[in-house]
Coordinates of C-alpha atoms and ligand atoms in Angstrom, one line a residue:
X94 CA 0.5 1.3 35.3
X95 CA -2.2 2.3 32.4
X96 CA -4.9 4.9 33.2
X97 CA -8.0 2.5 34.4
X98 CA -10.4 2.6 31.5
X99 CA -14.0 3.8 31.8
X100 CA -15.1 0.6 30.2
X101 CA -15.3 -2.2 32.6
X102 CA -14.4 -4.8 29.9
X103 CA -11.5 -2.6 28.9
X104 CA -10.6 -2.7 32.8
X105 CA -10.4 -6.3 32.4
X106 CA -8.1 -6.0 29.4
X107 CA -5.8 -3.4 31.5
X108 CA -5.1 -5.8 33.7
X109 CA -4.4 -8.6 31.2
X110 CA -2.4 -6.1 28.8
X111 CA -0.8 -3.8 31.8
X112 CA 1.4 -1.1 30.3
X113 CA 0.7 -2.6 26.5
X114 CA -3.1 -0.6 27.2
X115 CA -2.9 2.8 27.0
X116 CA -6.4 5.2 27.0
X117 CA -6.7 8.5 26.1
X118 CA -4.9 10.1 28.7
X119 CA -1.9 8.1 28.4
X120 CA 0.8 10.2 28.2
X121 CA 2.8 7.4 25.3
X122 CA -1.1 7.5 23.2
X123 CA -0.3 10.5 20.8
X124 CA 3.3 9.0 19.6
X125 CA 1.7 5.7 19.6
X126 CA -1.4 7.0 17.6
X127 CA 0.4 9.0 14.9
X128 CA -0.3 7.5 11.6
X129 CA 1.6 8.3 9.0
X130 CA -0.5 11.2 7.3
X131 CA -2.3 14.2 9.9
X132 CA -5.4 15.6 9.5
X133 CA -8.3 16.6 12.2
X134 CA -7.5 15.3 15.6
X135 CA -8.3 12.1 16.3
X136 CA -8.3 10.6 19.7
X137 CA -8.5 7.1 20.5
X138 CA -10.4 6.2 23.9
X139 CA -7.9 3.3 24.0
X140 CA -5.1 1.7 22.2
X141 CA -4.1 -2.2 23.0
X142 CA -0.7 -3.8 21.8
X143 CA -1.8 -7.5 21.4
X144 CA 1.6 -10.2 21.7
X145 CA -0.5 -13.2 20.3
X146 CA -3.6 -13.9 18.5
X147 CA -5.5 -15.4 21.3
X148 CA -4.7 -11.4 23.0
X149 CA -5.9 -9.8 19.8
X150 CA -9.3 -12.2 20.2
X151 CA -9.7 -10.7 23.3
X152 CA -9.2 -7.5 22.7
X153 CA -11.7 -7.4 20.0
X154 CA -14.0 -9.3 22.7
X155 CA -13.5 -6.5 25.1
X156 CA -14.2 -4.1 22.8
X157 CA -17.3 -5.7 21.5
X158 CA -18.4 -5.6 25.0
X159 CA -18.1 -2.3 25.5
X160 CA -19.7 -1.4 22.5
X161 CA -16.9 0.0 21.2
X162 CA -15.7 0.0 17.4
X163 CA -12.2 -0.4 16.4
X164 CA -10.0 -0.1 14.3
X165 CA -6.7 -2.2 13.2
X166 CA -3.2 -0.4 13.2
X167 CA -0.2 -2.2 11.3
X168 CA 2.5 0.1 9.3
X169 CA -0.1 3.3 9.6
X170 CA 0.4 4.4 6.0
X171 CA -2.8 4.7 5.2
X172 CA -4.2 7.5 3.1
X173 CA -7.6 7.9 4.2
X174 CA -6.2 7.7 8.1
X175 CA -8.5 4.6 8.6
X176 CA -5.7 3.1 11.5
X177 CA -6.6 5.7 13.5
X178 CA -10.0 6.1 15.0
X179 CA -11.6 9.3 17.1
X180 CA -13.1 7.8 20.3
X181 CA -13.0 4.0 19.5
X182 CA -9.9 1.5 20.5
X183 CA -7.0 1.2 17.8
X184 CA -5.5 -2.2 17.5
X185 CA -1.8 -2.0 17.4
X186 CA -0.1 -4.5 15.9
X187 CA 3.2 -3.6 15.6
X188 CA 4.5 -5.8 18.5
X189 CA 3.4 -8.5 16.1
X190 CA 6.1 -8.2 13.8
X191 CA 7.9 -11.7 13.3
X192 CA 8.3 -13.2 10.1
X193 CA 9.7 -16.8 9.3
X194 CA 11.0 -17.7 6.1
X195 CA 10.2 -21.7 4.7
X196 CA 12.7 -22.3 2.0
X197 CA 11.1 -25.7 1.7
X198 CA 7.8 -24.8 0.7
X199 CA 8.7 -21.4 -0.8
X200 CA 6.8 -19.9 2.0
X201 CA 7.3 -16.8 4.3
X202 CA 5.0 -16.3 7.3
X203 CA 4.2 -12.7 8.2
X204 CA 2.6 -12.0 11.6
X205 CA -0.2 -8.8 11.2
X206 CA 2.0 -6.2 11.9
X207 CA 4.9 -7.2 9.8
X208 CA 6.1 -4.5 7.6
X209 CA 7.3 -5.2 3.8
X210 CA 11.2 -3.6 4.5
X211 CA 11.4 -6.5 7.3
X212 CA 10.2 -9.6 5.2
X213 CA 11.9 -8.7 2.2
X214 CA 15.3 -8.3 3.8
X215 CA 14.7 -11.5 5.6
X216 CA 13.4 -13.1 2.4
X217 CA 16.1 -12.1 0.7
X218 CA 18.9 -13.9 3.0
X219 CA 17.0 -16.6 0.9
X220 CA 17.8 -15.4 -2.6
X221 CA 13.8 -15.6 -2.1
X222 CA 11.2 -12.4 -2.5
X223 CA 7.4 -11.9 -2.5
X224 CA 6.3 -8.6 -4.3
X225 CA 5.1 -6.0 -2.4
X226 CA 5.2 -2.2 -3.1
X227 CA 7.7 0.3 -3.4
X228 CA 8.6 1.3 0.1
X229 CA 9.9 -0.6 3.1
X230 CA 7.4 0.8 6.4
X231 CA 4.3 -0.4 4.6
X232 CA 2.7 -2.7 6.6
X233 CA 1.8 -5.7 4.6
X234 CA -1.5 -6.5 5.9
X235 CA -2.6 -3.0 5.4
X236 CA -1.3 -3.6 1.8
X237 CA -2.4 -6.9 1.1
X238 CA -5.9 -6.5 2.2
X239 CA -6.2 -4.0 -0.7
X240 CA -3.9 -5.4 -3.5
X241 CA 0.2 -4.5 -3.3
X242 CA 1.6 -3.1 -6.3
X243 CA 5.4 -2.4 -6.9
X244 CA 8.3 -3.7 -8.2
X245 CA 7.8 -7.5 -9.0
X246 CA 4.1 -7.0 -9.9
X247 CA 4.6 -7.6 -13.5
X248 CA 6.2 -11.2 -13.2
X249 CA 4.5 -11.9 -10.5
X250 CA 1.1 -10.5 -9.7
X251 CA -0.1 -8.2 -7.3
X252 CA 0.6 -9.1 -3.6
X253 CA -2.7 -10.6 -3.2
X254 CA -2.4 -13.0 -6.0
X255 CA 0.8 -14.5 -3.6
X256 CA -1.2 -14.7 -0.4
X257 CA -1.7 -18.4 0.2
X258 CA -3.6 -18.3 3.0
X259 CA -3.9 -16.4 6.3
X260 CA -5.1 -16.5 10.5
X261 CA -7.6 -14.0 11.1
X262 CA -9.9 -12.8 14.2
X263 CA -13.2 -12.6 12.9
X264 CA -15.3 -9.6 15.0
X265 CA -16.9 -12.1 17.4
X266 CA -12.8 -13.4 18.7
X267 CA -13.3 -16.5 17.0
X268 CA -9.5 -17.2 15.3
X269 CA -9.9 -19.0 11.7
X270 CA -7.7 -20.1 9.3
X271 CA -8.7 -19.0 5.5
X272 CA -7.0 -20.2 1.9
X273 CA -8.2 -21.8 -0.9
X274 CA -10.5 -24.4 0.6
X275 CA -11.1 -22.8 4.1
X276 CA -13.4 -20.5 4.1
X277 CA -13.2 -19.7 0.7
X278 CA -15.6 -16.8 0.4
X279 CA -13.4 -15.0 3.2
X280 CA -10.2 -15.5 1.7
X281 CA -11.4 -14.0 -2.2
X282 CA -12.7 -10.9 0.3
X283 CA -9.3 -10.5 1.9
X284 CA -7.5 -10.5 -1.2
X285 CA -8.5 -7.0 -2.4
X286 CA -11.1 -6.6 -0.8
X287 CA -9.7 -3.8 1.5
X288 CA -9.7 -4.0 5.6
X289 CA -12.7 -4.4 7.8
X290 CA -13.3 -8.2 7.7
X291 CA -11.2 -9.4 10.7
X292 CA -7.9 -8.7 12.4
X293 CA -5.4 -10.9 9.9
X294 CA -2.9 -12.3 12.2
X295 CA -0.6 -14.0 10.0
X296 CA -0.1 -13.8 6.5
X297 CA 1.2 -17.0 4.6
X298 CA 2.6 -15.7 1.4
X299 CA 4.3 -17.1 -1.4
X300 CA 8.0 -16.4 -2.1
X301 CA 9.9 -16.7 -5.9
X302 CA 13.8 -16.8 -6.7
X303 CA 14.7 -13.4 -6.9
X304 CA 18.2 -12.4 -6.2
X305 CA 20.3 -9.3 -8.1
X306 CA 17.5 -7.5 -10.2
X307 CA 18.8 -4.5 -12.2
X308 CA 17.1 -1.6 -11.0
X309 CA 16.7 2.0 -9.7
X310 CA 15.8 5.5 -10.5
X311 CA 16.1 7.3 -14.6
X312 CA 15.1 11.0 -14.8
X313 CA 14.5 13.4 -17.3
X314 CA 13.1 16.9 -18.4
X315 CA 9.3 17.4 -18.4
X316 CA 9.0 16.0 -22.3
X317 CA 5.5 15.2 -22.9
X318 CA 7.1 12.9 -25.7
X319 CA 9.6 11.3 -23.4
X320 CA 6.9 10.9 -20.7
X321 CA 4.5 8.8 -23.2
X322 CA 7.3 7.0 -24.4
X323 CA 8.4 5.6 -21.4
X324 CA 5.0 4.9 -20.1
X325 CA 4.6 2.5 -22.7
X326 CA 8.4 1.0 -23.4
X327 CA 7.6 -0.3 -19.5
X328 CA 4.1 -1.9 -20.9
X329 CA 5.4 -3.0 -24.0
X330 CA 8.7 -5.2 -21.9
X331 CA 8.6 -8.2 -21.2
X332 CA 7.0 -9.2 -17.3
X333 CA 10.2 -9.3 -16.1
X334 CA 10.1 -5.3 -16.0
X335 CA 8.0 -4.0 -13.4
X336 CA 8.0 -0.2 -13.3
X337 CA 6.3 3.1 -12.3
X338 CA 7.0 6.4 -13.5
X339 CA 6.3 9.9 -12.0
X340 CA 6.0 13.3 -12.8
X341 CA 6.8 15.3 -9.6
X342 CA 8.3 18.2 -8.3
X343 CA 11.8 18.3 -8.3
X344 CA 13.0 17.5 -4.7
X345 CA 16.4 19.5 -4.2
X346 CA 18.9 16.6 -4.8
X347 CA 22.7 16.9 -5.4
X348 CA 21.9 14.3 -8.6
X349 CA 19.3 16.6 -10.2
X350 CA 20.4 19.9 -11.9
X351 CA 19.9 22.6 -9.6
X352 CA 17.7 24.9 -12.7
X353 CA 15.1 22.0 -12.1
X354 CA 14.9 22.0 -7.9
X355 CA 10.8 22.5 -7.4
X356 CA 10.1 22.3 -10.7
X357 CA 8.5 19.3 -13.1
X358 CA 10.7 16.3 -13.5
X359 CA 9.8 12.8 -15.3
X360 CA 11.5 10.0 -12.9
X361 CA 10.9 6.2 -13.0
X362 CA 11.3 3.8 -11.1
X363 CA 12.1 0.4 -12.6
X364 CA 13.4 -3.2 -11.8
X365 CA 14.2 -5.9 -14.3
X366 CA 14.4 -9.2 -12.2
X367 CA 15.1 -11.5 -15.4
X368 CA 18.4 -12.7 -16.5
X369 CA 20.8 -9.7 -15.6
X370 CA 22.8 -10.3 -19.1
X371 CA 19.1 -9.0 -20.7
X372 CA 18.2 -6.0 -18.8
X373 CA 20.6 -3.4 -21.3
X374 CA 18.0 -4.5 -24.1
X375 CA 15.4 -4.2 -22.5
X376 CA 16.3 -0.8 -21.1
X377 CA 17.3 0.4 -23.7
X378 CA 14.2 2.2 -25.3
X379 CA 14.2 4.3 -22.0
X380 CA 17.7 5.2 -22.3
X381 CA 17.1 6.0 -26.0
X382 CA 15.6 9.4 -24.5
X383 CA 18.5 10.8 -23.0
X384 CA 18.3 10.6 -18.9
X385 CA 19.5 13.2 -17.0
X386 CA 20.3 10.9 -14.3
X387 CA 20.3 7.1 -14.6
X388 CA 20.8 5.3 -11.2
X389 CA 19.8 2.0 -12.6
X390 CA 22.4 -0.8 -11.4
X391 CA 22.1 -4.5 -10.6
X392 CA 22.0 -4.9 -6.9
X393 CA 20.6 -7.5 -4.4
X394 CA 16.3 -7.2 -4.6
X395 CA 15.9 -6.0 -1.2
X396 CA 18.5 -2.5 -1.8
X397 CA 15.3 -1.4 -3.9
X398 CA 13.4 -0.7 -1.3
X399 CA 14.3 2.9 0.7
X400 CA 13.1 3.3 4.4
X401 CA 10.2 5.1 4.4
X402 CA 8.2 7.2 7.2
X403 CA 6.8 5.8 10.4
X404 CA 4.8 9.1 10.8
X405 CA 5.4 11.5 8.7
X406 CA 3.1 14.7 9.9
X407 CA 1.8 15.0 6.2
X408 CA -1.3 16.0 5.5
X409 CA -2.7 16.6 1.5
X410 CA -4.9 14.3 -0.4
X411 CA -4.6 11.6 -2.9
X412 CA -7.1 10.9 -5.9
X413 CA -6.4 8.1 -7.8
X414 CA -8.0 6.0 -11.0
X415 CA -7.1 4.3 -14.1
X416 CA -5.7 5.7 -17.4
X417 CA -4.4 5.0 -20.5
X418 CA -0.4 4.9 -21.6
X419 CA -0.7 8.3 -22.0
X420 CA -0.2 10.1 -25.6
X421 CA 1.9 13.6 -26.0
X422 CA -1.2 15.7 -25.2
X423 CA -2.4 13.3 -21.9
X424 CA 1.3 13.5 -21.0
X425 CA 1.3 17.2 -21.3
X426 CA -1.5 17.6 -19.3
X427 CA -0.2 16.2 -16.2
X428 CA 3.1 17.7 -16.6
X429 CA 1.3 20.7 -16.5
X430 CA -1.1 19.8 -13.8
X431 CA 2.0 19.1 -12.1
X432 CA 3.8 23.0 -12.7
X433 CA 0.8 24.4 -11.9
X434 CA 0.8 22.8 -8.1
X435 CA 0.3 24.6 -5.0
X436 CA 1.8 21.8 -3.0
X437 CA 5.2 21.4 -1.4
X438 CA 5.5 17.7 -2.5
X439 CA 3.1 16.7 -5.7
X440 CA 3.3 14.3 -8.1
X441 CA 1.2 11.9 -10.8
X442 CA 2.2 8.3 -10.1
X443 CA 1.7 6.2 -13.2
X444 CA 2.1 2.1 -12.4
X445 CA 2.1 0.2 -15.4
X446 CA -0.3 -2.6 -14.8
X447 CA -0.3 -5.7 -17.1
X448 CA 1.8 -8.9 -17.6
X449 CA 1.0 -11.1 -14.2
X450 CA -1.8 -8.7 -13.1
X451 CA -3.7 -9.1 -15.9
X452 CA -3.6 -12.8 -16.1
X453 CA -5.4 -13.3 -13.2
X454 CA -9.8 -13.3 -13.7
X455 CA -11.4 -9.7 -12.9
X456 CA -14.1 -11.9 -10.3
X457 CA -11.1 -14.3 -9.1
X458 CA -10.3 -12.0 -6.0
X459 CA -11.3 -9.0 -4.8
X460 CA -9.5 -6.6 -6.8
X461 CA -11.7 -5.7 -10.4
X462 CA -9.2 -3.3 -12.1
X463 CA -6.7 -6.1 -13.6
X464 CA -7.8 -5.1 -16.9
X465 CA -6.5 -1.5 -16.5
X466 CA -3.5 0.1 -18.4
X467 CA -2.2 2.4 -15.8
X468 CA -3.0 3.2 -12.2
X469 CA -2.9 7.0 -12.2
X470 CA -2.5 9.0 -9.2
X471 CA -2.1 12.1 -7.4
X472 CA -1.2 13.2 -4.4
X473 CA -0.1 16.2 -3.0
X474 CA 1.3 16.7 0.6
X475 CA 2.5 19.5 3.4
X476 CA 3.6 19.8 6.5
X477 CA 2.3 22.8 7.1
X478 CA -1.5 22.6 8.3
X479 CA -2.0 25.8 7.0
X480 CA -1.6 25.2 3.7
X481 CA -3.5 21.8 3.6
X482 CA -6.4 23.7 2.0
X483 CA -4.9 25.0 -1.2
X484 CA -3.0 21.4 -1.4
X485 CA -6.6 19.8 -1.5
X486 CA -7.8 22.3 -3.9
X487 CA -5.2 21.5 -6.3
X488 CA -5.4 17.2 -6.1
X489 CA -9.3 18.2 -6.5
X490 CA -8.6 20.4 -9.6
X491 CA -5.9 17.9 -11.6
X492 CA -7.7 15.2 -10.6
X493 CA -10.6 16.3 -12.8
X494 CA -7.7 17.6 -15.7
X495 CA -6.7 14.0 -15.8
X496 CA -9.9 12.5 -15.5
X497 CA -9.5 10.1 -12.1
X498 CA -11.5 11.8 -10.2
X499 CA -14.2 8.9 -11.6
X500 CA -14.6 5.5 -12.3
X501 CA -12.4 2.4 -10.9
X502 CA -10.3 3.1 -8.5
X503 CA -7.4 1.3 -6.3
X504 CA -8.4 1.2 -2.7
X505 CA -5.7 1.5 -1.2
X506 CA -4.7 4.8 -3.0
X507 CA -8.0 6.5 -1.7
X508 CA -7.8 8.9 0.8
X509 CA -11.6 8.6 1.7
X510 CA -13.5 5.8 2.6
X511 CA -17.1 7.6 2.1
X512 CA -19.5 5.1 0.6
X513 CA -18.5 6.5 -2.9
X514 CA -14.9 5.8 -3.0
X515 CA -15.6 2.2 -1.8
X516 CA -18.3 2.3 -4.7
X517 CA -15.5 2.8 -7.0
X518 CA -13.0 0.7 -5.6
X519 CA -15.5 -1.8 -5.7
X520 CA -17.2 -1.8 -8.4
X521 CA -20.6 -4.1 -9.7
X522 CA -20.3 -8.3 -8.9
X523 CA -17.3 -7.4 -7.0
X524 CA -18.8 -4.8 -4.7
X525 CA -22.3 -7.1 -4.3
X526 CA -20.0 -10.2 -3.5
X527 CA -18.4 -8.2 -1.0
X528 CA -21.3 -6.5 0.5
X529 CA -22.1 -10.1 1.0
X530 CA -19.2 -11.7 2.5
X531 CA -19.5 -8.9 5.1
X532 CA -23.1 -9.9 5.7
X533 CA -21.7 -13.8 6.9
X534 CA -18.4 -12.7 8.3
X535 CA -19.5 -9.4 10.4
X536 CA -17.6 -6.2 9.5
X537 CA -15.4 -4.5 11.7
X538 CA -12.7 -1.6 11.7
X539 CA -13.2 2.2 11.4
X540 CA -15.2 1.9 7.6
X541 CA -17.7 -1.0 9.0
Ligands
LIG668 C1 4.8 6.2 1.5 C2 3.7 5.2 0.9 C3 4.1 4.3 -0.1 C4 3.2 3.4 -0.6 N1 3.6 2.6 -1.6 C5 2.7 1.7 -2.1 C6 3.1 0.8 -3.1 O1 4.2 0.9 -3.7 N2 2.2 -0.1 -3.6 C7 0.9 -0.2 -3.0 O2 0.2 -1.1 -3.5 N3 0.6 0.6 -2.0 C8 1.4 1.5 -1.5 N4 1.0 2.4 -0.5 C9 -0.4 2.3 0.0 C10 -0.5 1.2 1.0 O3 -0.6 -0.1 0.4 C11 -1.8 1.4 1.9 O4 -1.7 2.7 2.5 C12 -1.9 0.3 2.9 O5 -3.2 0.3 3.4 C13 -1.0 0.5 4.1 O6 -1.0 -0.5 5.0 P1 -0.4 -0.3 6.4 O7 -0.5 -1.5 7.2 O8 0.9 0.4 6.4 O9 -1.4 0.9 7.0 P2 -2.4 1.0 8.2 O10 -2.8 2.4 8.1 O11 -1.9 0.4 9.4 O12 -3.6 0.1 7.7 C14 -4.3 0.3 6.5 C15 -5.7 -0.4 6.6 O13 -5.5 -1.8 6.7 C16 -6.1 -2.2 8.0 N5 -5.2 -3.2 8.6 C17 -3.9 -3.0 8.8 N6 -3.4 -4.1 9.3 C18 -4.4 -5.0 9.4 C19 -4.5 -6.3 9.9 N7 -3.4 -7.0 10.3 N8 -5.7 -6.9 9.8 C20 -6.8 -6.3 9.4 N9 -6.8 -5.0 8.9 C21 -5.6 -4.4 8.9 C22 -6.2 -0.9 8.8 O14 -7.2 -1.0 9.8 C23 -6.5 0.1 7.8 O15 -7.8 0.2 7.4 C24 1.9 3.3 0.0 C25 1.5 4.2 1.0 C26 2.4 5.1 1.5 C27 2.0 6.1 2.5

């Protein structure tokens, strides 16, 4: 039996949800309310695991009621910790999980705790994939709401551009359905415009033919050449090639020569999901630099993605922006940035943005960067709280070296959510249109 809440309308819920309502003093609440990244303590007053949307609606009724606010939970990775609320209720989603696959109409359904790992491995029984981002325990709401780049982004558009439509609980409990002509003004806020307008409950997204793609990982030695080169042979390839490429400490693997372990390495990350006959030319100007280690193969789309933490006990920060391909002397600068760390894990993530993205109007949705070169982040991470201060001296101090510690940024790469990062993430027309689509819809969530 749950603790009985202090909050009569959370009572009510107790006995609706029985052991799927946990409150603070639930023994199951800290493993259930781990997110991903740690950081100050945070401890829910309740957590409810809705089964269906008509249980979500009244679990954001009870919580209305009891004048609580609240937060939504799906894959918990993200940065800023906004899953996780001190003193509030966290919706858990993750026993809303399924996902259903229409060949037919080239559409898979995603309930609001799906993650991406799970839909594209059941996609991909299909010979079918939507794009999402690089890593398998995402949750794709969480990602979707904010954009979704990764490995198919290039051909075809960030995972918002796919979303077709989607169910969502609005912050009164009433359950609508949102696309192109439904609610129109909700549906350009969800896609980009970051959480806090609704619990989505299913996701409707579209899928493309996608079966072997020739990908995987290339490395080399911290060349500020090689490092600008690559950069731009992925933005220069056709949009077939979807790609990132990170500059990172060297993690102690067997494939990576042991003079390098903890020091700067270039490694990318690419997939070529045209005709597999193609991908050597179009590879080739990477390979022209020499890789140290090239684990690129043709393999079925959904082997790209690795697992990928369900809590991790990180904490660090992230700053993120937009850059240029870098030239030698940018390039040099973050590899430098990078030597210099403090942190047990830090890197500079550069996504090459372009092809699909870019095709796509800047006021069309609610992401406003599609005009960018290259999403630039950094993020350095610990597991040791006692060193999480020099970690977030460091992202603070080559943040500013490489210049996105300003201007647009990615929300879901933000690790806060103070009134100034959403400023960036949203900037001009696209923040006022937002600021006005929470006015009609209500906002709700831990950054209302
Ligand atoms: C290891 C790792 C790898 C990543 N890789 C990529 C990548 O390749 N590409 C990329 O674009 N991003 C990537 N991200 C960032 C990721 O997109 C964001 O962190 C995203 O917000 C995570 O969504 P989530 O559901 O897992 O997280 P959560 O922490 O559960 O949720 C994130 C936000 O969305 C809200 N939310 C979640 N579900 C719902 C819902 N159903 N309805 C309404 N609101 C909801 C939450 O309240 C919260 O505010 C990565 C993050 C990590 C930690």
């Amino acid at each position: 039996m749950p603790t009985v809440s202090p909050h009569p309308s959370l009572s009510a819920l107790a006995d609706a949800f029985g052991d799927r309502l946990l409150t603070s003093v639930s023994p199951e609440l800290p493993a259930l309310a781990a997110t991903v990244f740690d950081g100050d303590p945070r401890v829910p007053a309740a957590l409810a695991r809705p089964r269906t949307t008509a249980e979500v609606s009244d679990a954001v009724r009870a919580a209305r009621d009891a004048g609580l606010p609240y937060t939504v939970r799906s894959g918990g990775h993200s940065y800023a910790r906004s899953s996780v609320l001190d003193g509030g209720l966290v919706l858990d989603l993750r026993l809303m999980d399924g996902i259903r696959v229409d060949r037919d109409t080239r559409i898979g359904h995603a309930q609001g705790g799906a993650t991406a790992g799970a839909y594209t491995g059941a996609a991909g029984e299909h010979g079918l994939a939507t794009g999402f981002g690089d890593t398998g325990s995402v949750g794709i709401a969480g990602l979707t709401l904010g954009g979704g780049i990764g490995f198919l982004s290039r051909r075809d558009g960030l995972t918002l551009d796919n979303l077709a439509g989607a169910e969502v609980v609005l912050g009164d409990g009433r359950v609508v359905e949102t696309g192109p002509d439904q609610e129109p003004d909700l549906f350009w806020a969800l896609r980009g415009g970051g959480a806090g307008l609704g619990v989505v409950t299913r996701l409707d997204l579209r899928l493309q033919e996608t079966r072997d793609v020739v990908g995987g990982m290339l490395a080399w030695r911290p060349d500020p050449h090689v490092l600008s080169d690559v950069v731009a042979a992925i933005a220069a390839a056709p949009d077939d090639l979807s790609g990132m490429v990170n500059v990172m400490l060297a993690p102690p693997a067997p494939f990576l020569p042991a003079d390098l372990h903890g020091k700067p390495v270039i490694m990318a990350l690419v997939c070529w999901s045209g005709a597999p006959r193609d991908a050597d030319d179009v590879l080739a100007p990477l390979r022209a630099h020499a890789p140290l280690v090239d684990l690129v193969e043709a393999k079925p789309y959904p082997a790209m993605f690795g697992g990928g933490p369900d809590t991790a006990g990180l904490r660090g920060a992230t700053a993120t922006g937009f850059t240029d391909v870098p030239d030698a002397a940018a390039a040099a600068v973050m590899i430098d940035a990078v030597r210099t760390a403090t942190a047990p894990q830090a890197l500079v993530n550069l996504r090459i943005m372009g092809g699909e993205i870019a095709r796509t109007g800047v006021e069309e949705t609610a992401f406003a960067h599609r005009d960018q070169a290259v999403m630039t982040t950094i993020a350095g991470m610990t597991s040791e709280p006692d060193q999480e201060a020099d970690v977030r001296a460091w992202v603070s101090e080559a943040s500013a070296r490489i210049a996105v510690d300003r201007g647009p940024a990615y929300v879901n790469f933000l690790s806060g959510a103070a009134p100034a990062d959403l400023a960036r993430a949203f900037p001009g027309r696209t923040g006022e249109r937002l600021r006005a689509v929470h006015a009609q819809y209500g906002s709700v969530g831990a950054n209302a």
